[in-house]
Amino acid sequence: MQKLINQQQMRSADVFTIKNLDISSIELMETASMAFVNEFVQEIKAIETPVNILCGKGNNGADGLAIARILQDKGYSSVAVYLIDFSEKETAEYQTNLNRLKDLWFPLTTVKTLEDLKNMKDGVIIDAVLGSGLNKPLSGAYAELATFINSLNLQVIAVDIPTGFPAEGVIAKTDHFIKADLVICFQRPKINFFFPESAAALNRFRVVSIGLDEEFIEKQASPYQLLEQHDIKDLIQPRKPFTHKGTYGHALIIAGQKETMGAAILAAKGCLYGGAGLTTLSIPESGLTALNTTLPEVMYLDRKELTSTASVLDKFKIIAIGPGLGTDAAIIELLKSLLMLKRPLIIDADALHLLGNDESLMKQLTEGSVLTPHMKEFDHLFGAHESWWARLETAREKAVELKCVIVLKNQYTFIIDQQGKVRINPTGNPAMGQGGMGDVLTGLIASLAAQGYKAIEAAYAACFIHGTSGDLLAVTRVSVKASAVAEHLPEVVKGLTR
Ligand SMILES: NC(=O)C1=CN([C@@H]2O[C@H](COP(=O)(O)OP(=O)(O)OC[C@H]3O[C@@H](n4cnc5c(N)ncnc54)[C@H](O)[C@@H]3O)[C@@H](O)[C@H]2O)[C@@H](O)CC1
Ligand SMILES: Nc1ncnc2c1ncn2[C@@H]1O[C@H](COP(=O)(O)OP(=O)(O)O)[C@@H](O)[C@H]1O
Ligand SMILES: [K+]
């Protein structure tokens, strides 16, 4: 896992690295600019492409000046530099890099007003106006610059962060940014890149190492961590000789009603293909034929059995409830009786809806339960939120308060543990935007829990595996269906097993 740190901590990491490696700030900047260019040349391969570099007077602009020099070295034949001269203050590094540039032949244009940009050639724009030193939203000339650049519809590649975009904290609807197609960002992604609001400021980002001290970064106090493949590889246990279906646990999924039986079957499918030793599905009897035809390996439990005697449920290592379940009075009673068992549950979809309707039910959750809301379900549970930053803050508080794991689903799913720590899942893609995806995820979480993984481990590993399956399928498809994601789970898990 990679610690994601805030900009103040990133600045401390700069300072620490400079001291520790006994290098100068300008040397560090040269490394950063070189790393940027190495990535840039992968993206813009034609060296005759006009490259317009817009440089502010801080260190982001200083990077831009170094980048101009390095690009010319690499043979880019049409590099033009625009010095955005909207403020007085400039950094020493900016001065140094400007002097280095002035020793070479270079078209340099000082920009006092937007008029000064009129000769800019069509091509690519490198945004090095403002970086992580941003301390307030763009206004005045900077905001106008952003609007103007965005109106050109040229490809923009931002240095470190799009100008105007806050690295962390609330992203306001009124904020102005220079919209980037690509951000080449230093050492760590910014926390705000993982929120849907970032789509207004960037399409994609890539992270390049600039040699900052990793040990220092990992020691910083931060609740945010980005999952990496090796975390899952370290976790997933290979299957041992002489193990059998009993070894891999028995999961019960309570789901489905007449209109949404598919959700139940998809959840069971996620559980089965996730490798649980045994999967039992409790659905209305009307779904039995469908179940037996589509998933003959999965067993059936009559709904009436669920409330007959508590001991019926003892054999199940984990119980998941919710996909396509419905919310009528009988279901409310069923949920209540399950909560009374005082055992951890995996709660999704309609069952989440019922918790949101009745706070007293939420209070009965047992420690170690897993809630898997998407944004709408989350807000129904915990109140409306104006921003994802605020939503995540609430999720952290609630996970601690309820002693539950919260899986807040999105393109980047946030998995929040009982201590309020947030793991961010980087896998998955927009081809997965289809109904049923969440049902498969719930089944997979149940599957891993049945196999003996702790609630938090089951939750984050399931998200990673589920997204990886979607990624694998999306290589050759514009959309992927949930059942295909389920069917590819065993292959993905195999690839993630040491
Ligand atoms: N050793 C270092 O410090 C390194 C810095 N790096 C670069 O330095 C950048 C950060 O540099 P700085 O801290 O100088 O910050 P910036 O280059 O973002 O500029 C900050 C300046 O802009 C002003 N400002 C902030 N918000 C504004 C607003 N809304 N409107 C107008 N002016 C505003 C500030 O008062 C300050 O003078 C990083 O993003 C990265 O590109 C990299 O080169 C890596 C090494
Ligand atoms: N754009 C996307 N990128 C990555 N993952 C996605 C994307 N869209 C959906 N998913 C994944 O699909 C699942 C959707 O869950 P949910 O919204 O509950 O769907 P449903 O209720 O339709 O099954 C989540 O795991 C989410 O992470
Ligand atoms: K920038």
Coordinates of C-alpha atoms and ligand atoms in Angstrom, one line a residue:
M1 CA 0.0 0.0 0.0
Q2 CA 1.1 3.5 -0.7
K3 CA 0.6 6.3 1.8
L4 CA -1.2 9.2 0.2
I5 CA 0.0 12.4 1.8
N6 CA -1.2 16.0 1.8
Q7 CA 0.7 18.9 0.2
Q8 CA 2.2 20.1 3.4
Q9 CA 3.6 16.6 4.1
M10 CA 4.9 16.5 0.5
R11 CA 6.7 19.7 1.0
S12 CA 8.3 18.2 4.2
A13 CA 9.3 15.2 2.1
D14 CA 11.0 17.6 -0.4
V15 CA 12.9 19.3 2.4
F16 CA 13.8 16.0 4.1
T17 CA 15.1 14.5 0.8
I18 CA 17.1 17.6 -0.1
K19 CA 18.8 17.4 3.3
N20 CA 19.2 13.7 3.5
L21 CA 20.6 13.3 0.0
D22 CA 22.6 16.5 0.3
I23 CA 21.2 17.8 -3.0
S24 CA 19.8 21.3 -3.8
S25 CA 16.2 22.2 -4.5
I26 CA 17.2 22.9 -8.1
E27 CA 18.7 19.5 -8.5
L28 CA 15.5 17.9 -7.2
M29 CA 13.6 20.0 -9.6
E30 CA 15.8 18.8 -12.5
T31 CA 15.0 15.2 -11.6
A32 CA 11.3 16.0 -11.4
S33 CA 11.4 17.7 -14.8
M34 CA 13.3 14.9 -16.3
A35 CA 10.8 12.4 -15.0
F36 CA 8.0 14.5 -16.4
V37 CA 9.7 14.6 -19.8
N38 CA 10.3 10.8 -19.8
E39 CA 6.6 10.3 -19.5
F40 CA 5.7 13.2 -21.9
V41 CA 7.7 11.7 -24.7
Q42 CA 5.6 8.5 -24.4
E43 CA 2.5 10.5 -24.9
I44 CA 3.6 13.0 -27.6
K45 CA 5.9 11.0 -29.8
A46 CA 6.1 13.4 -32.8
I47 CA 8.9 15.8 -32.1
E48 CA 7.7 18.4 -34.5
T49 CA 4.5 18.9 -32.4
P50 CA 4.2 22.5 -31.3
V51 CA 4.6 22.5 -27.5
N52 CA 3.4 25.6 -25.6
I53 CA 4.6 25.7 -22.1
L54 CA 2.8 28.1 -19.8
C55 CA 4.9 28.9 -16.7
G56 CA 3.8 30.7 -13.5
K57 CA 6.5 32.2 -11.3
G58 CA 6.5 29.6 -8.5
N59 CA 8.2 26.2 -8.5
N60 CA 5.6 24.7 -10.8
G61 CA 6.6 27.3 -13.3
A62 CA 10.2 26.6 -12.6
D63 CA 9.6 23.0 -13.5
G64 CA 8.0 24.2 -16.7
L65 CA 11.2 26.1 -17.6
A66 CA 13.4 23.1 -17.0
I67 CA 11.0 21.0 -19.0
A68 CA 11.3 23.4 -21.9
R69 CA 15.1 23.0 -21.9
I70 CA 15.0 19.2 -21.6
L71 CA 12.4 18.9 -24.4
Q72 CA 14.6 20.9 -26.7
D73 CA 17.5 18.7 -25.8
K74 CA 15.4 15.7 -26.8
G75 CA 14.8 17.2 -30.2
Y76 CA 11.4 18.8 -29.9
S77 CA 11.7 21.4 -32.5
S78 CA 8.8 23.8 -31.8
V79 CA 8.9 24.5 -28.1
A80 CA 7.6 28.0 -27.0
V81 CA 7.5 29.3 -23.5
Y82 CA 4.9 31.7 -22.1
L83 CA 5.8 33.4 -18.8
I84 CA 2.5 34.1 -17.0
D85 CA 3.2 37.4 -15.4
F86 CA 0.2 38.0 -13.2
S87 CA 1.9 38.3 -9.9
E88 CA 5.1 39.9 -8.6
K89 CA 6.5 37.1 -6.4
E90 CA 8.9 34.6 -8.0
T91 CA 10.9 31.8 -6.5
A92 CA 14.7 31.5 -6.6
E93 CA 14.4 28.3 -8.6
Y94 CA 12.2 30.1 -11.1
Q95 CA 14.9 32.7 -11.6
T96 CA 17.7 30.1 -11.9
N97 CA 15.8 28.1 -14.5
L98 CA 14.8 31.3 -16.4
N99 CA 18.4 32.3 -16.6
R100 CA 19.4 28.9 -17.8
L101 CA 16.8 29.2 -20.6
K102 CA 17.9 32.7 -21.6
D103 CA 21.4 31.4 -22.3
L104 CA 19.8 29.2 -25.0
W105 CA 17.8 30.3 -28.0
F106 CA 14.1 30.2 -27.1
P107 CA 10.9 32.0 -28.0
L108 CA 9.9 33.5 -24.7
T109 CA 6.7 35.5 -24.4
T110 CA 5.7 37.4 -21.3
V111 CA 2.0 37.2 -20.8
K112 CA 0.4 40.2 -19.0
T113 CA -3.0 39.8 -20.7
L114 CA -4.7 37.1 -22.7
E115 CA -3.9 39.1 -25.8
D116 CA -0.2 38.0 -25.4
L117 CA -1.3 34.4 -26.0
K118 CA -2.8 35.1 -29.5
N119 CA 0.2 33.7 -31.4
M120 CA 0.2 30.4 -29.6
K121 CA 0.3 27.6 -32.2
D122 CA -2.1 24.7 -32.2
G123 CA -0.4 21.7 -30.6
V124 CA -0.1 20.6 -27.0
I125 CA -0.1 22.8 -23.9
I126 CA 2.0 22.1 -20.9
D127 CA 0.4 23.6 -17.8
A128 CA 3.0 24.7 -15.4
V129 CA 1.2 27.8 -14.2
L130 CA 0.4 26.8 -10.6
G131 CA 1.1 23.6 -8.8
S132 CA 0.6 22.4 -5.3
G133 CA 1.4 25.8 -3.9
L134 CA -2.2 26.8 -4.6
N135 CA -3.7 28.4 -1.5
K136 CA -7.0 29.7 -2.8
P137 CA -9.3 29.2 -5.7
L138 CA -8.3 30.9 -9.0
S139 CA -9.8 34.3 -9.5
G140 CA -9.2 37.4 -11.7
A141 CA -6.6 37.0 -14.4
Y142 CA -5.8 33.4 -13.5
A143 CA -9.5 32.4 -13.7
E144 CA -9.8 34.1 -17.1
L145 CA -6.6 32.3 -18.3
A146 CA -8.2 29.0 -17.3
T147 CA -11.4 29.8 -19.1
F148 CA -9.4 30.9 -22.2
I149 CA -7.1 27.8 -22.3
N150 CA -10.1 25.5 -21.8
S151 CA -11.9 27.2 -24.8
L152 CA -9.0 26.3 -27.1
N153 CA -9.7 22.6 -26.9
L154 CA -6.1 21.7 -27.3
Q155 CA -4.5 18.8 -25.5
V156 CA -3.3 19.9 -22.1
I157 CA -0.7 18.0 -20.1
A158 CA -0.3 19.4 -16.5
V159 CA 2.8 19.4 -14.5
D160 CA 2.1 17.7 -11.1
I161 CA -1.5 19.0 -10.8
P162 CA -3.9 21.0 -13.0
T163 CA -3.7 24.7 -12.3
G164 CA -6.4 25.7 -9.8
F165 CA -7.2 22.2 -8.6
P166 CA -6.9 21.6 -4.9
A167 CA -4.7 18.6 -4.0
E168 CA -6.9 17.8 -1.0
G169 CA -10.1 19.1 0.6
V170 CA -13.4 20.1 -0.8
I171 CA -13.5 20.6 -4.6
A172 CA -16.0 23.4 -5.0
K173 CA -18.4 23.5 -8.0
T174 CA -17.3 27.2 -8.5
D175 CA -13.6 26.4 -8.7
H176 CA -11.8 27.2 -12.0
F177 CA -9.2 24.9 -13.3
I178 CA -7.1 24.5 -16.4
K179 CA -8.6 21.2 -17.6
A180 CA -5.9 18.6 -18.3
D181 CA -6.2 15.6 -20.5
L182 CA -3.2 14.1 -18.6
V183 CA -1.5 15.0 -15.4
I184 CA 2.0 13.8 -14.9
C185 CA 2.2 14.0 -11.2
F186 CA 5.2 13.8 -8.8
Q187 CA 5.8 10.8 -6.5
R188 CA 2.3 10.3 -5.3
P189 CA -1.2 11.0 -6.7
K190 CA -3.1 13.8 -5.0
I191 CA -5.9 12.5 -2.8
N192 CA -8.4 14.6 -4.7
F193 CA -7.6 12.7 -8.0
F194 CA -9.7 9.8 -6.6
F195 CA -13.0 11.8 -6.3
P196 CA -15.5 12.0 -9.1
E197 CA -15.4 15.8 -9.0
S198 CA -11.8 15.6 -10.3
A199 CA -13.3 14.7 -13.7
A200 CA -13.8 18.5 -14.2
A201 CA -10.1 19.0 -14.0
L202 CA -8.4 16.0 -15.5
N203 CA -9.1 12.9 -17.6
R204 CA -6.2 10.8 -16.5
F205 CA -3.0 10.9 -14.4
R206 CA 0.3 9.1 -14.2
V207 CA 2.6 9.2 -11.3
V208 CA 6.4 9.5 -11.8
S209 CA 9.0 9.0 -9.1
I210 CA 11.2 12.0 -8.4
G211 CA 13.4 10.2 -5.9
L212 CA 11.7 11.6 -2.7
D213 CA 12.5 9.6 0.4
E214 CA 10.0 6.8 0.5
E215 CA 10.6 5.8 4.1
F216 CA 9.9 9.4 5.1
I217 CA 6.6 9.5 3.1
E218 CA 5.4 6.1 4.5
K219 CA 6.0 7.4 8.1
Q220 CA 3.7 10.4 7.7
A221 CA 0.4 10.2 9.5
S222 CA -2.3 9.9 6.9
P223 CA -5.5 7.9 6.8
Y224 CA -5.3 7.4 3.1
Q225 CA -3.6 4.4 1.4
L226 CA -3.6 3.3 -2.2
L227 CA -3.9 -0.5 -2.7
E228 CA -1.3 -2.1 -4.8
Q229 CA -1.2 -5.5 -6.4
H230 CA 1.3 -6.9 -4.0
D231 CA -1.0 -6.2 -1.1
I232 CA -3.4 -8.7 -2.5
K233 CA -0.7 -11.2 -3.4
D234 CA 0.6 -11.0 0.1
L235 CA -2.8 -11.7 1.5
I236 CA -4.2 -14.5 -0.8
Q237 CA -3.2 -17.9 0.5
P238 CA -2.5 -20.6 -2.0
R239 CA -4.6 -23.8 -1.7
K240 CA -2.9 -26.5 0.3
P241 CA -2.9 -30.2 -0.3
F242 CA -5.7 -32.3 1.2
T243 CA -8.0 -29.3 1.6
H244 CA -11.6 -29.7 0.7
K245 CA -14.9 -27.8 0.5
G246 CA -15.1 -27.6 4.2
T247 CA -11.8 -25.8 4.3
Y248 CA -13.1 -22.9 2.2
G249 CA -16.1 -22.0 4.2
H250 CA -19.9 -21.9 3.7
A251 CA -21.5 -18.6 2.8
L252 CA -25.2 -17.8 3.0
I253 CA -26.6 -15.1 0.7
I254 CA -30.1 -13.8 1.4
A255 CA -31.3 -12.0 -1.7
G256 CA -33.8 -11.7 -4.5
Q257 CA -37.5 -11.2 -5.1
K258 CA -39.6 -12.0 -8.1
E259 CA -38.5 -8.9 -10.1
T260 CA -34.9 -9.0 -9.1
M261 CA -34.0 -12.6 -8.8
G262 CA -31.0 -12.0 -11.1
A263 CA -29.4 -9.9 -8.4
A264 CA -29.5 -12.8 -6.1
I265 CA -28.1 -15.2 -8.7
L266 CA -25.3 -12.8 -9.5
A267 CA -24.4 -12.5 -5.9
A268 CA -24.3 -16.2 -5.5
K269 CA -22.2 -16.4 -8.7
G270 CA -19.7 -13.9 -7.2
C271 CA -19.5 -16.1 -4.1
L272 CA -19.2 -19.4 -6.0
Y273 CA -16.6 -18.1 -8.5
G274 CA -14.8 -16.4 -5.7
G275 CA -13.9 -19.8 -4.4
A276 CA -16.1 -20.4 -1.3
G277 CA -16.3 -24.0 -0.4
L278 CA -20.1 -24.0 -0.3
T279 CA -22.6 -21.3 -1.3
T280 CA -26.2 -21.3 -0.2
L281 CA -28.7 -18.9 -1.5
S282 CA -31.9 -18.0 0.2
I283 CA -34.4 -16.7 -2.4
P284 CA -38.2 -16.9 -2.9
E285 CA -39.2 -20.4 -4.1
S286 CA -40.1 -18.9 -7.5
G287 CA -36.4 -18.5 -8.3
L288 CA -35.4 -22.1 -7.6
T289 CA -35.6 -23.3 -11.2
A290 CA -33.6 -20.3 -12.4
L291 CA -31.0 -21.1 -9.7
N292 CA -30.7 -24.7 -10.5
T293 CA -30.4 -24.1 -14.2
T294 CA -27.8 -21.3 -13.9
L295 CA -25.8 -22.3 -10.9
P296 CA -26.2 -26.0 -10.0
E297 CA -23.4 -25.8 -7.6
V298 CA -25.2 -23.4 -5.3
M299 CA -27.6 -24.7 -2.7
Y300 CA -31.0 -23.3 -1.7
L301 CA -32.4 -22.4 1.7
D302 CA -36.1 -21.7 2.2
R303 CA -36.8 -18.2 3.5
K304 CA -39.0 -19.7 6.3
E305 CA -36.0 -21.6 7.6
L306 CA -34.1 -18.4 8.3
T307 CA -36.3 -17.5 11.2
S308 CA -37.2 -21.0 12.4
T309 CA -34.4 -21.7 14.8
A310 CA -31.2 -19.7 15.1
S311 CA -29.1 -22.9 15.0
V312 CA -30.0 -23.4 11.3
L313 CA -27.6 -20.5 10.6
D314 CA -24.8 -21.8 12.7
K315 CA -23.1 -23.7 9.9
F316 CA -22.6 -20.5 7.9
K317 CA -19.3 -18.8 8.3
I318 CA -20.7 -15.6 6.9
I319 CA -24.1 -14.2 5.9
A320 CA -24.7 -11.5 3.3
I321 CA -28.0 -9.9 2.8
G322 CA -29.5 -7.4 0.4
P323 CA -29.2 -7.7 -3.4
G324 CA -32.6 -7.5 -5.0
L325 CA -34.2 -8.4 -1.7
G326 CA -37.1 -5.9 -1.6
T327 CA -38.1 -3.9 1.4
D328 CA -41.6 -5.1 2.4
A329 CA -42.7 -5.8 6.0
A330 CA -41.6 -9.4 5.9
I331 CA -38.1 -8.4 4.8
I332 CA -37.9 -5.8 7.6
E333 CA -38.8 -8.5 10.1
L334 CA -36.2 -10.8 8.6
L335 CA -33.5 -8.2 8.8
K336 CA -34.4 -7.5 12.4
S337 CA -34.2 -11.2 13.3
L338 CA -30.8 -11.4 11.7
L339 CA -29.5 -8.4 13.5
M340 CA -30.6 -10.0 16.7
L341 CA -28.2 -12.9 16.1
K342 CA -25.4 -10.5 17.0
R343 CA -23.1 -11.8 14.3
P344 CA -21.3 -9.8 11.6
L345 CA -23.2 -9.4 8.4
I346 CA -22.4 -8.2 4.9
I347 CA -25.1 -5.7 4.1
D348 CA -25.9 -4.4 0.6
A349 CA -28.6 -2.8 -1.6
D350 CA -32.1 -3.1 -0.2
A351 CA -30.9 -4.1 3.3
L352 CA -28.9 -0.9 3.3
H353 CA -32.0 0.9 2.4
L354 CA -33.8 -0.5 5.4
L355 CA -31.0 0.5 7.7
G356 CA -31.2 4.0 6.3
N357 CA -35.0 4.1 7.0
D358 CA -34.6 3.1 10.6
E359 CA -31.7 4.3 12.7
S360 CA -32.5 1.9 15.5
L361 CA -31.6 -1.0 13.1
M362 CA -28.3 0.6 12.3
K363 CA -27.5 0.7 16.0
Q364 CA -27.9 -3.1 16.2
L365 CA -25.1 -3.8 13.7
T366 CA -22.5 -6.2 15.1
E367 CA -18.9 -5.2 15.1
G368 CA -17.1 -6.4 12.0
S369 CA -20.0 -6.1 9.7
V370 CA -19.5 -4.8 6.2
L371 CA -21.7 -2.2 4.5
T372 CA -21.3 -1.8 0.8
P373 CA -23.1 1.4 -0.3
H374 CA -22.8 3.3 -3.5
M375 CA -23.1 7.1 -3.2
K376 CA -26.9 7.2 -3.1
E377 CA -27.2 4.4 -0.6
F378 CA -24.5 6.1 1.5
D379 CA -26.3 9.4 1.6
H380 CA -29.6 7.6 2.4
L381 CA -27.8 6.0 5.4
F382 CA -25.9 9.0 6.7
G383 CA -27.4 12.1 5.1
A384 CA -26.8 14.1 2.0
H385 CA -23.3 15.4 1.2
E386 CA -22.2 18.3 -0.9
S387 CA -18.9 16.8 -1.8
W388 CA -17.0 13.5 -1.9
W389 CA -14.5 14.9 0.6
A390 CA -17.2 15.5 3.1
R391 CA -18.8 12.1 2.3
L392 CA -15.5 10.3 3.0
E393 CA -15.1 12.2 6.3
T394 CA -18.5 11.0 7.3
A395 CA -17.6 7.4 6.2
R396 CA -14.5 7.5 8.4
E397 CA -16.5 8.7 11.4
K398 CA -19.3 6.2 10.9
A399 CA -16.9 3.2 10.4
V400 CA -15.3 4.0 13.7
E401 CA -18.7 4.6 15.5
L402 CA -20.4 1.5 14.1
K403 CA -17.2 -0.6 14.3
C404 CA -18.0 -1.7 10.7
V405 CA -16.1 -1.8 7.4
I406 CA -17.7 0.6 4.9
V407 CA -17.1 -0.1 1.2
L408 CA -18.1 3.2 -0.5
K409 CA -18.3 2.2 -4.2
N410 CA -17.3 4.3 -7.1
Q411 CA -14.8 4.2 -9.9
Y412 CA -12.2 4.2 -7.1
T413 CA -13.9 2.4 -4.3
F414 CA -13.0 3.5 -0.8
I415 CA -12.7 0.8 1.8
I416 CA -12.8 2.2 5.3
D417 CA -11.8 0.1 8.3
Q418 CA -13.0 0.3 11.9
Q419 CA -10.2 2.7 12.8
G420 CA -11.2 5.1 10.1
K421 CA -8.3 4.2 7.7
V422 CA -9.2 4.5 4.1
R423 CA -7.8 2.1 1.4
I424 CA -8.4 3.2 -2.1
N425 CA -8.9 0.6 -4.8
P426 CA -7.2 1.5 -8.1
T427 CA -8.7 -1.3 -10.2
G428 CA -12.0 -1.2 -12.3
N429 CA -13.0 0.9 -15.2
P430 CA -16.1 2.6 -16.7
A431 CA -16.8 -0.5 -18.9
M432 CA -18.1 -1.9 -15.5
G433 CA -20.9 0.7 -15.3
Q434 CA -23.7 -1.9 -15.5
G435 CA -26.3 -3.2 -13.2
G436 CA -25.4 -6.3 -11.2
M437 CA -21.7 -5.4 -10.7
G438 CA -22.3 -4.6 -7.1
D439 CA -24.2 -7.8 -6.5
V440 CA -21.1 -9.8 -7.7
L441 CA -18.9 -7.7 -5.4
T442 CA -21.1 -8.5 -2.4
G443 CA -20.9 -12.2 -3.3
L444 CA -17.2 -12.0 -3.6
I445 CA -16.8 -10.3 -0.2
A446 CA -18.9 -13.1 1.3
S447 CA -16.8 -15.7 -0.5
L448 CA -13.5 -14.3 0.9
A449 CA -15.0 -14.0 4.4
A450 CA -16.2 -17.6 4.2
Q451 CA -12.6 -18.6 3.3
G452 CA -11.4 -17.1 6.5
Y453 CA -10.2 -13.6 5.6
K454 CA -11.0 -10.9 8.1
A455 CA -13.8 -8.5 7.2
I456 CA -11.5 -5.7 6.2
E457 CA -9.2 -8.1 4.2
A458 CA -12.2 -9.7 2.4
A459 CA -13.5 -6.2 1.6
Y460 CA -10.4 -4.7 0.1
A461 CA -9.2 -7.9 -1.6
A462 CA -12.7 -8.3 -3.2
C463 CA -12.7 -4.8 -4.5
F464 CA -9.2 -5.3 -6.1
I465 CA -10.0 -8.7 -7.6
H466 CA -13.4 -7.6 -8.9
G467 CA -12.0 -4.5 -10.6
T468 CA -9.1 -6.5 -12.0
S469 CA -11.5 -8.9 -13.6
G470 CA -13.4 -6.0 -15.1
D471 CA -10.1 -4.5 -16.4
L472 CA -9.1 -7.8 -18.0
L473 CA -12.4 -7.9 -19.9
A474 CA -12.4 -4.2 -20.8
V475 CA -9.2 -4.6 -22.8
T476 CA -11.3 -5.9 -25.7
R477 CA -14.8 -4.6 -24.8
V478 CA -16.5 -1.3 -24.4
S479 CA -18.8 -2.7 -21.7
V480 CA -18.6 -5.8 -19.5
K481 CA -21.5 -7.6 -17.9
A482 CA -21.5 -8.6 -14.3
S483 CA -21.8 -12.3 -14.9
A484 CA -18.6 -12.2 -17.1
V485 CA -16.8 -10.3 -14.2
A486 CA -17.9 -13.2 -11.9
E487 CA -16.8 -15.9 -14.4
H488 CA -13.3 -14.4 -14.6
L489 CA -12.7 -14.2 -10.9
P490 CA -10.9 -17.6 -10.6
E491 CA -8.5 -16.6 -13.3
V492 CA -7.8 -13.3 -11.6
V493 CA -7.3 -14.9 -8.2
K494 CA -4.9 -17.4 -9.7
G495 CA -2.9 -14.6 -11.1
L496 CA -2.9 -12.9 -7.7
T497 CA -1.8 -16.0 -5.8
R498 CA 1.9 -16.5 -5.1
Ligands
LIG1 N1 11.9 21.1 -4.2 C1 10.7 21.5 -4.5 O1 10.1 22.4 -3.9 C2 10.0 20.9 -5.7 C3 8.9 21.4 -6.2 N2 8.3 20.9 -7.3 C4 7.2 21.7 -8.0 O2 6.8 22.8 -7.2 C5 5.5 23.0 -7.2 C6 5.1 23.7 -6.0 O3 5.7 24.9 -6.1 P1 5.3 26.2 -5.2 O4 5.1 25.8 -3.8 O5 6.3 27.3 -5.5 O6 3.9 26.5 -5.8 P2 3.3 27.0 -7.1 O7 4.2 26.9 -8.3 O8 2.0 26.4 -7.2 O9 3.1 28.6 -6.9 C7 2.8 29.1 -5.7 C8 2.7 30.6 -5.8 O10 1.4 30.9 -6.4 C9 0.7 31.8 -5.5 N3 -0.7 31.3 -5.5 C10 -1.3 30.3 -4.9 N4 -2.6 30.2 -5.1 C11 -2.8 31.2 -6.0 C12 -4.0 31.6 -6.7 N5 -5.2 31.0 -6.5 N6 -3.9 32.6 -7.5 C13 -2.8 33.2 -7.7 N7 -1.6 32.9 -7.1 C14 -1.7 31.9 -6.3 C15 1.3 31.6 -4.1 O11 1.1 32.7 -3.3 C16 2.8 31.3 -4.5 O12 3.4 32.6 -4.7 C17 4.9 21.6 -7.3 O13 3.6 21.5 -7.8 C18 6.0 21.0 -8.3 O14 5.6 21.3 -9.6 C19 8.9 19.9 -8.0 O15 9.8 20.5 -8.8 C20 9.6 18.9 -7.1 C21 10.6 19.6 -6.2
LIG2 N1 -16.5 3.5 -13.8 C1 -16.2 2.5 -12.9 N2 -15.0 2.2 -12.7 C2 -14.7 1.2 -11.8 N3 -15.6 0.4 -11.2 C3 -16.8 0.7 -11.5 C4 -17.3 1.7 -12.3 N4 -18.6 1.7 -12.4 C5 -19.0 0.7 -11.5 N5 -17.9 0.1 -11.0 C6 -17.9 -1.0 -10.0 O1 -19.2 -1.7 -10.1 C7 -19.8 -1.9 -8.8 C8 -21.1 -1.2 -8.9 O2 -21.8 -1.4 -7.7 P1 -23.3 -0.9 -7.6 O3 -23.4 0.6 -7.9 O4 -23.8 -1.4 -6.3 O5 -24.0 -1.6 -8.8 P2 -25.3 -2.5 -8.9 O6 -26.2 -2.2 -7.8 O7 -25.9 -2.0 -10.2 O8 -24.9 -3.9 -8.9 C9 -18.9 -1.3 -7.8 O9 -18.0 -2.3 -7.3 C10 -18.0 -0.3 -8.6 O10 -16.7 -0.2 -8.0
K3 K 0.2 22.9 -13.1

